[in-house]
Amino acid sequence: MKKEVLLDLYYQMVLIRRVEERGAELYQQGRIGGFMHLYIGQEAVSTGLIAAREPRDRVITAYRDHGVATNCGISAKEVMAELLGKVTGTSKGKGGSMHMADTSKNMWGGHAIVGGHLPIASGFALGDQYAGNDNVTLCMFGDGATNIGYFHEALNLAKTWNLRVLWICENNQYGMGTAVERASAVTEIRQKAEGYGMKNGQVDGMDVMKVYSAAREAIDFVRKTSQPYLLEADTYRFRGHSMGDPERYRKAEEVKQWQENDPIGIFNKYLLDKKATTRKGLDEIEARVEIEVNQAVEFAEASPEPALEELFKDIYAE
Amino acid sequence: MSKITMREAISQALMEEMDRDAAVFIMGEEVGVWGGTYAVTKGFYDKYGPARIKDTPIAENAIIGAAIGAAMVGQRPVAELMTINFAFSAMDYIVNQAAKLRYMFGGQFTLPLVIRAVGGGGRQLGATHSQTPDAIFAHFPGRRVVSPGTPEDAKGLLKTAIRSDDPILFIEHATMYQVRGEVPEGEYVIPIGKSKIQRAGRDLTIITYCKGLELSFKAAEELSKEGIEAEIVDLRTLRPLDMEPVLSSFMKTNRAIVVEEGWKSFGIGSEVASRIYEQAFDFVDAPILRVAQKEVPLPYNRTLEQAALPQVADITAAAREVLK
């Protein structure tokens, strides 16, 4: 990977983190409503994965979607504006934190019904198959989504109909507050693909370079063979499930242990070890992020609320 | 004009639209090799092949979910639910996804999806396979609900539905596939969201749709022998509900009954009656009565089942009641 590309990935990861840290502050001030789920700790998964796609490949994810939106090229301004419910947001303020999309960038949304977007992902791939192209649909979801029927119907259909879907399970060890082993018959989620005769793999989701390589390989496989693939990324969210999480289900030491494996820290070290940049170079990136985040907040705050007429728009196309 | 069955009308609409637009394809349980459990897609598999006539697993979330996805990326799927009773398995897609995705993402894409579903009782299929839950689906904004009562309307409305850029639930009735009716020769479409006066009359207004229309026609004939002329307004589309022909008819007759096959409580009749009271209160000469299904799960036994379903005699009795 070229140096500029590596540094851009670092920029994206820091940007996701800082946008969310600012978002959390605004949430606590009551400026952001509804549910908000932070991606902090999991940035390497989406960043490595989406770096490996081609622009024509579609991305769809669950409600922990701010990072995915950023990786797909949605600006921090639009993300922040959506969080504040402004008309300049990704979804004109009608979607909120859990529903960010920009189909022009092939980001088909955050989806908030657990597992609900998986059959839709099969449908994207079905649409592409019907159109005769070899686009790949990248469908991201958490470990919790693999216990619900949608997951199984979607995987079965994808395998039976040879649909080009890369299923990416972000195993962050908990479905809300319930540990994987308390909710899933198998703790290695990738095993569930075996039942469908589906190729699968596992990757360290805290290391962006490892995610990138695994995703490249998996996307190539899906595109060339017209077969789905399930990739499990082991990861961890450093913050609560959502902003209102008392975190009674895990110990502070466990969180601390994972935080020592901070994906940004790991990549920071990698870049310095590989001499892709210097400490000063990384500081400059972080300073650029600060400017972008500040501008995003200013933009979002200055943006207008949706007009009341928007209430009745976009329900139907005709 | 030529006289064809409801089955032929729906089949013709599907075939004409598939021939017209390559983006249209059909997916569902037993739609292909089997030819459709109600034989609506008989011969389609041989004509169009497996790429356009897709036999799915028995997995309603996959059927409707995948159809939504394919529609979002530019295809025009017609997804078939073998019966509307199975819609409950796919409720998330019909209620949460198809009806909301466009709005929730600020109108970034269209969702040209038709879900065909067969409903209705009268075939002794037992409680879970005989329901008429149309009102539930009409309750939610974001997805239109169409339910025709004649072959002419079925063909014209289905063709419009397939051409629409929005999701539409198209509800057919399991006992009406053999109903025959005149349809125009050649190409025609009928706009969605328009009620229609199917029979002119002066004494009372019967508002109904789908199976209720068939029953109401028979009731009107009987009433006619007594010198009572009922005007029948066929809703045809449940969402959006077109009240204009209903109100203009009611303002003339001042008496109305609403006939539906679904349960009375929280039903189509309740909605229509409320709107008449709200919009034409000064014209009301008698309480508006609702003829509907008894509030029980439909039993298997034929006598019991028929006792639960609305009958022609219930309609004529209600008509005489509002004319007292």
Coordinates of C-alpha atoms in Angstrom, one line a residue, chain A residues 111-121 145 148 150, chain B residues 65 92-93 97:
Chain A
H111 CA -30.0 0.0 9.8
A112 CA -31.4 -0.2 13.3
I113 CA -33.5 -3.4 13.4
V114 CA -30.9 -6.0 14.5
G115 CA -30.2 -8.3 11.6
G116 CA -33.0 -6.7 9.5
H117 CA -30.6 -5.4 6.9
L118 CA -29.1 -8.8 6.1
P119 CA -31.8 -10.0 3.7
I120 CA -31.7 -6.5 2.1
A121 CA -28.0 -7.0 1.5
A145 CA -27.3 -10.3 14.7
I148 CA -31.8 -13.9 14.8
Y150 CA -32.8 -12.9 9.4
Chain B
G65 CA -36.1 -8.5 2.4
D92 CA -40.6 -6.2 9.7
Y93 CA -40.0 -5.9 5.9
Q97 CA -38.5 -1.6 5.9

